mmCIF file of C-alpha atoms and ligand atoms in Angstrom:
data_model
loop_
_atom_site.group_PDB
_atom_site.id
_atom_site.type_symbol
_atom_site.label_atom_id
_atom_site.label_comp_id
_atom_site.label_asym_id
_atom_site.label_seq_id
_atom_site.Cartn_x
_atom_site.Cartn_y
_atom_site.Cartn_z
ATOM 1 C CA UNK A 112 0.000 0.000 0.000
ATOM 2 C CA UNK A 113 1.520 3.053 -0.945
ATOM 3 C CA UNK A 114 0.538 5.301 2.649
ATOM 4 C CA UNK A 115 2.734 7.452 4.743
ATOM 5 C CA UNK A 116 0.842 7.003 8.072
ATOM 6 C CA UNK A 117 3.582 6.843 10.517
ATOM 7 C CA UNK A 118 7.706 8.041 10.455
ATOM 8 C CA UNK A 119 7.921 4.294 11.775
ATOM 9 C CA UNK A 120 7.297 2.641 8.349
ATOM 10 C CA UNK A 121 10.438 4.214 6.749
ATOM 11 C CA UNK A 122 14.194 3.133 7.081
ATOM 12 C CA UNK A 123 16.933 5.683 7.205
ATOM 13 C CA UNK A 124 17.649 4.532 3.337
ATOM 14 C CA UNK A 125 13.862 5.631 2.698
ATOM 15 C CA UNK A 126 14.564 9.139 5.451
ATOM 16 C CA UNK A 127 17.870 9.939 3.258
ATOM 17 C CA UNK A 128 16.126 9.342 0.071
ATOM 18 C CA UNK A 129 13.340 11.677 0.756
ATOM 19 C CA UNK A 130 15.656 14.317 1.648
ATOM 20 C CA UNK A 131 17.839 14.144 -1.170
ATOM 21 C CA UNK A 132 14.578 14.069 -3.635
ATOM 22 C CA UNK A 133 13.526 17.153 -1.471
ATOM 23 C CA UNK A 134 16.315 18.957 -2.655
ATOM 24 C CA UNK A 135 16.436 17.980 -6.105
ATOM 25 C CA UNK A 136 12.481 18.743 -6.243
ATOM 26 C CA UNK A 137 13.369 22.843 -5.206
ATOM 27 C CA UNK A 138 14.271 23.238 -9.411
ATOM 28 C CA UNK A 139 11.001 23.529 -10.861
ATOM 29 C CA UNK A 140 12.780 21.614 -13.725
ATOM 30 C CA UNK A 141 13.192 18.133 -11.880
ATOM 31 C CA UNK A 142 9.447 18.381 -11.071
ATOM 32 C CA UNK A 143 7.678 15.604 -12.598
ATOM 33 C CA UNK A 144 4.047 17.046 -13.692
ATOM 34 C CA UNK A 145 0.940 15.444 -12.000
ATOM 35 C CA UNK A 146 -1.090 17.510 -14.610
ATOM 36 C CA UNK A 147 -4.598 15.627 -14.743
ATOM 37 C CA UNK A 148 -4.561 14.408 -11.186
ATOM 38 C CA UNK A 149 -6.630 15.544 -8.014
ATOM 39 C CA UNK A 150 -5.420 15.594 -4.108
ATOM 40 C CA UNK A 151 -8.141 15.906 -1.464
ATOM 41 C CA UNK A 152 -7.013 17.791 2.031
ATOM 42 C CA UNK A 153 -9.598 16.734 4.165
ATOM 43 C CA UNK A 154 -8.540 18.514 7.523
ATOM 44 C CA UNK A 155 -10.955 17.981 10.084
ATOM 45 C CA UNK A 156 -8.419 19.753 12.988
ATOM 46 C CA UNK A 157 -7.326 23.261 12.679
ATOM 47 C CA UNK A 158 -3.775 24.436 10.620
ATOM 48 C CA UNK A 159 -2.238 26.322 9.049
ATOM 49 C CA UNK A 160 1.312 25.372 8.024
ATOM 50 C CA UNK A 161 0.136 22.182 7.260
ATOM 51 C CA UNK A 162 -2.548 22.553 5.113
ATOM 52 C CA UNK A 163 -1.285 25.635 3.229
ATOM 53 C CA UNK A 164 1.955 23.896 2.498
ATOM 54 C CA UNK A 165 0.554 20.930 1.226
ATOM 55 C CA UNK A 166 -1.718 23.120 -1.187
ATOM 56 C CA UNK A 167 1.005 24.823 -2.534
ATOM 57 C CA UNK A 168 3.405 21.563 -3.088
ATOM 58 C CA UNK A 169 0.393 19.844 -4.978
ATOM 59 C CA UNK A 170 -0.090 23.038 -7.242
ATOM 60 C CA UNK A 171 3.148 23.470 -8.017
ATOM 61 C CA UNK A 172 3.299 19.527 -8.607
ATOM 62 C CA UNK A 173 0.595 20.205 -11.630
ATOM 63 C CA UNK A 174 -2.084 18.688 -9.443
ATOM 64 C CA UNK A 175 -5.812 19.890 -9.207
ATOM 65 C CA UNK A 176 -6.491 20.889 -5.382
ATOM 66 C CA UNK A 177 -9.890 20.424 -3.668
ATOM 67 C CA UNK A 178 -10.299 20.890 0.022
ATOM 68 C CA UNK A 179 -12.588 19.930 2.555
ATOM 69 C CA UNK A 180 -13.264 20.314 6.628
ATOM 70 C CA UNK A 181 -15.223 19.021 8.997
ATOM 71 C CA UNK A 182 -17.348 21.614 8.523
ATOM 72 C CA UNK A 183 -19.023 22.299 5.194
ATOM 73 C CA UNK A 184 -18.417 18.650 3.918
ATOM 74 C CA UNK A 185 -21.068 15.627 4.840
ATOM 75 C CA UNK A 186 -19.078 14.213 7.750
ATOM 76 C CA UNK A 187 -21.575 16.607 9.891
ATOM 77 C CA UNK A 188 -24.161 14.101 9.016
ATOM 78 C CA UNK A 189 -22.413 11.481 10.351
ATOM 79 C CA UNK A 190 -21.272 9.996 7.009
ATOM 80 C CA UNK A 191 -17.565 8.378 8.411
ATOM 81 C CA UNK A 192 -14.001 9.156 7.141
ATOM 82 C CA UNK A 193 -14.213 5.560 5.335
ATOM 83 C CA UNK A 194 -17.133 6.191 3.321
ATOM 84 C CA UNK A 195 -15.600 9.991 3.205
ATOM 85 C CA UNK A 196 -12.426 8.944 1.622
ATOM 86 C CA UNK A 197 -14.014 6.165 -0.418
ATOM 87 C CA UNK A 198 -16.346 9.123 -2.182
ATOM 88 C CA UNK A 199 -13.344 11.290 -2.860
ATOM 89 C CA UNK A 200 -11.736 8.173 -4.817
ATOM 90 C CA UNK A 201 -14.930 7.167 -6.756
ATOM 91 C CA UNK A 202 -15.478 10.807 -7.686
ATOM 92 C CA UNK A 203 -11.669 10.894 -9.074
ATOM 93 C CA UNK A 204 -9.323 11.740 -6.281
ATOM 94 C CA UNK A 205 -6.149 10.428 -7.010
ATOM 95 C CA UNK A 206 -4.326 11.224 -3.422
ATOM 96 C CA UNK A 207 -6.020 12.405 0.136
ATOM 97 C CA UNK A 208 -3.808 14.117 2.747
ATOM 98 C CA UNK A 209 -6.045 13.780 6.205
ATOM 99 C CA UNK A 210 -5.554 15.379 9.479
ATOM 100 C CA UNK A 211 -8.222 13.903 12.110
ATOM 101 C CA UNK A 212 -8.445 13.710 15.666
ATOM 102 C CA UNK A 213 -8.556 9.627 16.390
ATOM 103 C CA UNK A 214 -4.687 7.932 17.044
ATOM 104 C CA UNK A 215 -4.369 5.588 14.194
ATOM 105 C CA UNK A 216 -8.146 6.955 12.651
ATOM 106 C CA UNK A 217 -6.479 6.771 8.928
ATOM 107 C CA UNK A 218 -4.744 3.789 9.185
ATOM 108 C CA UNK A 219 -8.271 1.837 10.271
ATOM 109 C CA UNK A 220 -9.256 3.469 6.161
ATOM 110 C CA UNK A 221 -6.271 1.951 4.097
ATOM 111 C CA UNK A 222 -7.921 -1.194 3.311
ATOM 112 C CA UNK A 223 -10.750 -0.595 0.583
ATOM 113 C CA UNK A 224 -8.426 2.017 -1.105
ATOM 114 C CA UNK A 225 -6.273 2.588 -3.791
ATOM 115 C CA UNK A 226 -5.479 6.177 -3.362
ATOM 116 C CA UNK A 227 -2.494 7.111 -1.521
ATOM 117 C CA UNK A 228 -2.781 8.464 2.009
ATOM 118 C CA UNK A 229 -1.140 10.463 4.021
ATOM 119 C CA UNK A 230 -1.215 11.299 7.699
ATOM 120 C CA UNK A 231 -1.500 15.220 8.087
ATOM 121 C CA UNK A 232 -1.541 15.016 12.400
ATOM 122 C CA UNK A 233 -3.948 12.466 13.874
ATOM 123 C CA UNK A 234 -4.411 13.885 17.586
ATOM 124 C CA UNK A 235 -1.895 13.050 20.258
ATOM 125 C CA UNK A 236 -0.357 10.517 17.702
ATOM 126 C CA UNK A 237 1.635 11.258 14.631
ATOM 127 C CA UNK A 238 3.077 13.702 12.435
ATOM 128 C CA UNK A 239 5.253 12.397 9.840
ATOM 129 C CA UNK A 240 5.177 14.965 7.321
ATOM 130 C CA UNK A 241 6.416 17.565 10.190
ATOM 131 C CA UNK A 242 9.150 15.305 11.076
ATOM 132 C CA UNK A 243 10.434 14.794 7.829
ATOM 133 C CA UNK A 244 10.455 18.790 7.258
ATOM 134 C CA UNK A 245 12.037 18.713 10.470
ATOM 135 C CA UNK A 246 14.263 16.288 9.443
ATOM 136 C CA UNK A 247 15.599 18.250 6.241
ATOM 137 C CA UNK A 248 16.054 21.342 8.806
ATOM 138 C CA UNK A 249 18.389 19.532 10.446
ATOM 139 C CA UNK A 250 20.019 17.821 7.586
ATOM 140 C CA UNK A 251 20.304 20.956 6.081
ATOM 141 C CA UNK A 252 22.340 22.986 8.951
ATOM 142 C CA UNK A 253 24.351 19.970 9.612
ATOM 143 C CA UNK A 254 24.469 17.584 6.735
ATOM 144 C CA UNK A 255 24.163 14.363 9.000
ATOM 145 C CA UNK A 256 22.058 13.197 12.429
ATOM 146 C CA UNK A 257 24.740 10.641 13.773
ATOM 147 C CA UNK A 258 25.982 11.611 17.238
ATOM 148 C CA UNK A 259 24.103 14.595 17.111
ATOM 149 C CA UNK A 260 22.347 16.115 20.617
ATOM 150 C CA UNK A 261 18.916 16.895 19.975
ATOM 151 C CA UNK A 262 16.673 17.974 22.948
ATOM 152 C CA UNK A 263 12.587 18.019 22.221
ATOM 153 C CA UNK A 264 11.139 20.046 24.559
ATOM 154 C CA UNK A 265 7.683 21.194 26.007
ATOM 155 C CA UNK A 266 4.085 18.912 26.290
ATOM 156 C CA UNK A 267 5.137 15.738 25.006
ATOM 157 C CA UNK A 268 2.188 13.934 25.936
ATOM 158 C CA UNK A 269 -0.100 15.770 23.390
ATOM 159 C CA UNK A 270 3.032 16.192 21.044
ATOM 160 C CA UNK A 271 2.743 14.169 17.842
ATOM 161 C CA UNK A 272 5.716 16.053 16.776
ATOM 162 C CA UNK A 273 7.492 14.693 19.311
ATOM 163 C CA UNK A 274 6.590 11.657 19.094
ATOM 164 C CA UNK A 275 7.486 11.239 15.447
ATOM 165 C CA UNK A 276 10.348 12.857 15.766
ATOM 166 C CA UNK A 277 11.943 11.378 19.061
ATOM 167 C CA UNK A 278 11.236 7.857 16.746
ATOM 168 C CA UNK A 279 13.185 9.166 13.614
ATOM 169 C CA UNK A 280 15.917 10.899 15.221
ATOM 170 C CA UNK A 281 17.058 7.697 17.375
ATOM 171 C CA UNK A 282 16.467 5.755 14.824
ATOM 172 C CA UNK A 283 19.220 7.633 12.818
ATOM 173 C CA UNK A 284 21.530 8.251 15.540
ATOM 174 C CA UNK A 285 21.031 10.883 16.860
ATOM 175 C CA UNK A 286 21.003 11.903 21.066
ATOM 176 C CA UNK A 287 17.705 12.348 22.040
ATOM 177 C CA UNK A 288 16.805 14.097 25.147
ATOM 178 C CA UNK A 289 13.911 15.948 27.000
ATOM 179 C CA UNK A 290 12.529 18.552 28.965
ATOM 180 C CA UNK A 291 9.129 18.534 29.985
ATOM 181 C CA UNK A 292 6.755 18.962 33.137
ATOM 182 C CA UNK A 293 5.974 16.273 34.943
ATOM 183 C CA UNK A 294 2.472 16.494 34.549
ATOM 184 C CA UNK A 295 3.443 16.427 30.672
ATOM 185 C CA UNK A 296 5.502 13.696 30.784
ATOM 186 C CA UNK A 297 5.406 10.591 28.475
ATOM 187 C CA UNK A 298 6.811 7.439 29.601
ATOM 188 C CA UNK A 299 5.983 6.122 26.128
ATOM 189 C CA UNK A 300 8.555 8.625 24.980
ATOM 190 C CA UNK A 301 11.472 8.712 27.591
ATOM 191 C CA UNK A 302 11.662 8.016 31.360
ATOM 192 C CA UNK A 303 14.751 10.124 31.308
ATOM 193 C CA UNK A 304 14.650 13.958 31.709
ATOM 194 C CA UNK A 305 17.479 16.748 31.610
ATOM 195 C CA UNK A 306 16.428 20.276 32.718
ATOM 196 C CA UNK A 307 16.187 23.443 30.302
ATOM 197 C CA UNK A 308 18.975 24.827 31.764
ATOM 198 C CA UNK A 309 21.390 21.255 31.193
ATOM 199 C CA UNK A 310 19.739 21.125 27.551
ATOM 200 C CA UNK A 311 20.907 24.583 26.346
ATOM 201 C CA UNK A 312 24.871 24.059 27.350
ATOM 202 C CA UNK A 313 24.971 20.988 25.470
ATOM 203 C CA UNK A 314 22.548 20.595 23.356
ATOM 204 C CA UNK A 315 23.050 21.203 19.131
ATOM 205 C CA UNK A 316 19.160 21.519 17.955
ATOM 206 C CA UNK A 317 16.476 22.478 20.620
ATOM 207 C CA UNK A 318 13.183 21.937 19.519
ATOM 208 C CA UNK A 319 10.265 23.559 21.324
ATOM 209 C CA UNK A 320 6.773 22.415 21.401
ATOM 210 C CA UNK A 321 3.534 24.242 21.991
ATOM 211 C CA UNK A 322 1.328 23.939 24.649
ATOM 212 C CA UNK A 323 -1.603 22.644 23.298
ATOM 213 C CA UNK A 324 -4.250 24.605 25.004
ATOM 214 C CA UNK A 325 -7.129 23.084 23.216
ATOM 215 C CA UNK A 326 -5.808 19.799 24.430
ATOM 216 C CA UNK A 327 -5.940 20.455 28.209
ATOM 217 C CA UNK A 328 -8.336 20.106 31.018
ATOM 218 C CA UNK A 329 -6.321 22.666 33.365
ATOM 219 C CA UNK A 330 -5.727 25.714 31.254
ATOM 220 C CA UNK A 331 -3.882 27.844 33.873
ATOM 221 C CA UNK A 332 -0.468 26.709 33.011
ATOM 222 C CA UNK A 333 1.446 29.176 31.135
ATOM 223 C CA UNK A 334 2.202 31.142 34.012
ATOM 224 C CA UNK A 335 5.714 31.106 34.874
ATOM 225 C CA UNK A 336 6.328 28.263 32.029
ATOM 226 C CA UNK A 337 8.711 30.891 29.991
ATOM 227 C CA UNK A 338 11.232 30.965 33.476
ATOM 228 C CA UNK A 339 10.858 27.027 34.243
ATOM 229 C CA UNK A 340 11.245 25.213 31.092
ATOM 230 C CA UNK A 341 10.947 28.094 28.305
ATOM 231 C CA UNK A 342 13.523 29.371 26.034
ATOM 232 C CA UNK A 343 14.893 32.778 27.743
ATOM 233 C CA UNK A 344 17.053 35.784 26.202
ATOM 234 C CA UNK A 345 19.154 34.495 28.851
ATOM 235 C CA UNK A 346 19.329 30.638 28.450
ATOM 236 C CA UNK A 347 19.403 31.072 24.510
ATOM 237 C CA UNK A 348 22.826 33.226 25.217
ATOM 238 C CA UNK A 349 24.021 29.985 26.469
ATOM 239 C CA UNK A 350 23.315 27.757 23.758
ATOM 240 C CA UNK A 351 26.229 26.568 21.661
ATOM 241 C CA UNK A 352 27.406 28.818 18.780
ATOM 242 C CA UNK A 353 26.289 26.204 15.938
ATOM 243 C CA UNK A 354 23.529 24.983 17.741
ATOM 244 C CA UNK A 355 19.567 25.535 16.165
ATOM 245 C CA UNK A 356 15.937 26.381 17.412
ATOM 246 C CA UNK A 357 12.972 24.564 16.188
ATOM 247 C CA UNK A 358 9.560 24.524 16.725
ATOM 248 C CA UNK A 359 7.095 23.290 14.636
ATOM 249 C CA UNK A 360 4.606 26.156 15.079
ATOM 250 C CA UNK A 361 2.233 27.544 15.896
ATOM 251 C CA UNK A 362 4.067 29.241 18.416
ATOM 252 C CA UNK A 363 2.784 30.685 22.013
ATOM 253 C CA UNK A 364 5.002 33.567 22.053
ATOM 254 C CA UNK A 365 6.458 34.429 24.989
ATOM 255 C CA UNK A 366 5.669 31.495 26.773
ATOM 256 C CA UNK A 367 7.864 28.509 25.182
ATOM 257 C CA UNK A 368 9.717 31.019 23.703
ATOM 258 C CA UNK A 369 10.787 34.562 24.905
ATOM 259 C CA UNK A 370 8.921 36.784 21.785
ATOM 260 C CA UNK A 371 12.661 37.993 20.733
ATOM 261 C CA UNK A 372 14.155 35.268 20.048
ATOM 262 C CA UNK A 373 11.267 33.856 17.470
ATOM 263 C CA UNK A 374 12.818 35.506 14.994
ATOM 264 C CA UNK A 375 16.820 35.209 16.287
ATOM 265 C CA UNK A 376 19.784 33.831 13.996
ATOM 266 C CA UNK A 377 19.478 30.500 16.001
ATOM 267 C CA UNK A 378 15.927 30.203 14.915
ATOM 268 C CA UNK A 379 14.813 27.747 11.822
ATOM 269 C CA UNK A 380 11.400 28.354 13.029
ATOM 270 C CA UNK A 381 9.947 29.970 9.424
ATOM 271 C CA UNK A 382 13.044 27.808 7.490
ATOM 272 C CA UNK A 383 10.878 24.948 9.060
ATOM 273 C CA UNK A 384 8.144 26.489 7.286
ATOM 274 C CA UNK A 385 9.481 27.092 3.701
ATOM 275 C CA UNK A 386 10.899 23.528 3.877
ATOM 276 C CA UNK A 387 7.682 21.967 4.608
ATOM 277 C CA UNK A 388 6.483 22.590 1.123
ATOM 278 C CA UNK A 389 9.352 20.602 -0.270
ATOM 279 C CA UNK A 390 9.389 17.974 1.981
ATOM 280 C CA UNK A 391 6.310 17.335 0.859
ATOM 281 C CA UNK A 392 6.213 17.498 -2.647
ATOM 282 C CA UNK A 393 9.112 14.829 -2.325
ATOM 283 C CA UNK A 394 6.645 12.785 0.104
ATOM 284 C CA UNK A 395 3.877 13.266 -2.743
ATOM 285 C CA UNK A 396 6.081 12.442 -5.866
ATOM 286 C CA UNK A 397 7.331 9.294 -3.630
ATOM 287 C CA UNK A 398 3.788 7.841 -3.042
ATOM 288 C CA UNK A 399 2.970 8.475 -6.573
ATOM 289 C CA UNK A 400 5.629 6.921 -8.401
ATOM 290 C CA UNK A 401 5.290 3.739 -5.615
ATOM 291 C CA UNK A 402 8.448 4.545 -3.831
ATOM 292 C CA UNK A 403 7.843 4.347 -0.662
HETATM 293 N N1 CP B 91 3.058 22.470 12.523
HETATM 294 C C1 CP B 91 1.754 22.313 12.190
HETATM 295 O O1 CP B 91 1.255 21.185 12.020
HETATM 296 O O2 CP B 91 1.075 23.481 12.014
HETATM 297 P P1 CP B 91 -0.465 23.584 11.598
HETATM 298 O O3 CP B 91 -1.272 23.000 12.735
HETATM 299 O O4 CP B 91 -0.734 25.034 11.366
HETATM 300 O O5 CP B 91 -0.654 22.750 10.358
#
């Protein structure tokens, strides 16, 4: 089945690929034209980044777009993503991008289809796409991930950024660590956790996460967060002098990250952003062609 549901299903040799097809997909000239073919973005959670960015990699990949939400399509009357997705194939959708709120929800779709899928963000689960734009970030600053100290930190337990990208990053060699709360701790992830402070001096890419407000019961917590486990003007001026900020967006300004340094020479933050589009154009021209 030609899917990309979770970062687990690829192998490094699959990771490097995509990034080197990435790059060679920037020239509009090594762009194979999908001219004639549809993609569906059914996003039935919020975005921005995501949704945008995959619009603008399928136009620019010759595809025709069409987009539906939660909203304004016939889910509202109860009709499920199955039957959803099964329309949008029978009606001449060639590939479906789907962000949804169940763990796992696509993957429970795959069989009965021929289209290609791909996981946009499925709750607290998985982000693959983000990882592998997060991936390129990194690959790009420092052309490898072996021995490399990477520290994710923030609300892990809602994170499917994290998640994904703890996964990929170990799995090509890289030295994960992680700051978080305890309350937002996830033993699924790590047991082991280093402080803000420890993960500045040593770390080379520090990648905040959001706090997912929409995703908590308590929503008094951003309080003092900035001083405790936040990025500071202060803590940043003790980061390594090749070292890089991440953070997959959107971000709470001033809270996991003092408002200045959004923007600093450490930051990748809107790098992430531009590289998202080309990540996945490579992930759609992958899935098309059966590569994957
Ligand atoms: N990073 C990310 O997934 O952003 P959106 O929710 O705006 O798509």
């Amino acid at each position: 089945k030609r899917n990309l549901l979770s970062i687990q299903q690829l192998s490094n040799e699959q990771i490097h690929d995509l990034l080197y097809l990435a790059e060679r997909l920037k020239d509009p000239a090594n762009r194979p034209s999908f001219s004639g073919h549809f993609a569906a973005n059914l996003f039935l959670e919020p975005s921005t980044r995501t949704k945008t960015s995959f619009h603008i990699a399928e136009r620019k990949m010759g595809f025709d777009v069409v987009e539906l939400d939660g909203v304004d399509s016939s889910l509202t009357k109860g009709e499920s993503l199955y039957d959803t997705l099964k329309t949008l194939e029978s009606i001449g959708v060639d590939l479906a991008v789907v962000r949804q709120s169940e763990v796992g929800g696509l993957a429970a779709c795959t069989e009965g289809l021929d289209m290609p899928l791909i996981n946009a963000g499925d709750g607290c689960g998985e982000h693959p796409t983000q990882s592998l734009l997060d991936l390129y970030t990194i690959h790009e600053h420092f052309q490898s991930f072996r021995g490399l100290h990477v520290c994710i930190a923030g609300d892990l337990k809602h994170s499917r950024v994290a998640r994904s990208n703890a996964y990929a990053l170990r799995q090509l060699g890289a030295q994960v660590s992680f700051v978080s709360k305890p309350e937002w701790q996830d033993p699924t992830m790590t047991e082991d956790y280093i402080t803000i402070d420890e993960a500045v001096g040593t770390c080379d890419v520090l990648m905040l996460l959001r706090i997912q407000h929409e995703r908590h019961t308590n929503h008094d917590e951003t309080g003092s967060y900035l001083e405790q486990y936040g990025l500071t003007v202060e803590r940043e001026a003790r980061m390594l002098n090749h070292s890089i900020i991440l953070h997959p967006a959107p971000v709470n300004r001033g809270v996991e990250i003092d408002e200045r340094l959004v923007e600093c020479k450490k930051s990748k933050i809107f790098r992430q952003m531009t590289n998202g589009v080309t990540m996945r154009m490579a992930i759609i021209h992958a899935l098309m062609k059966g590569e994957l």
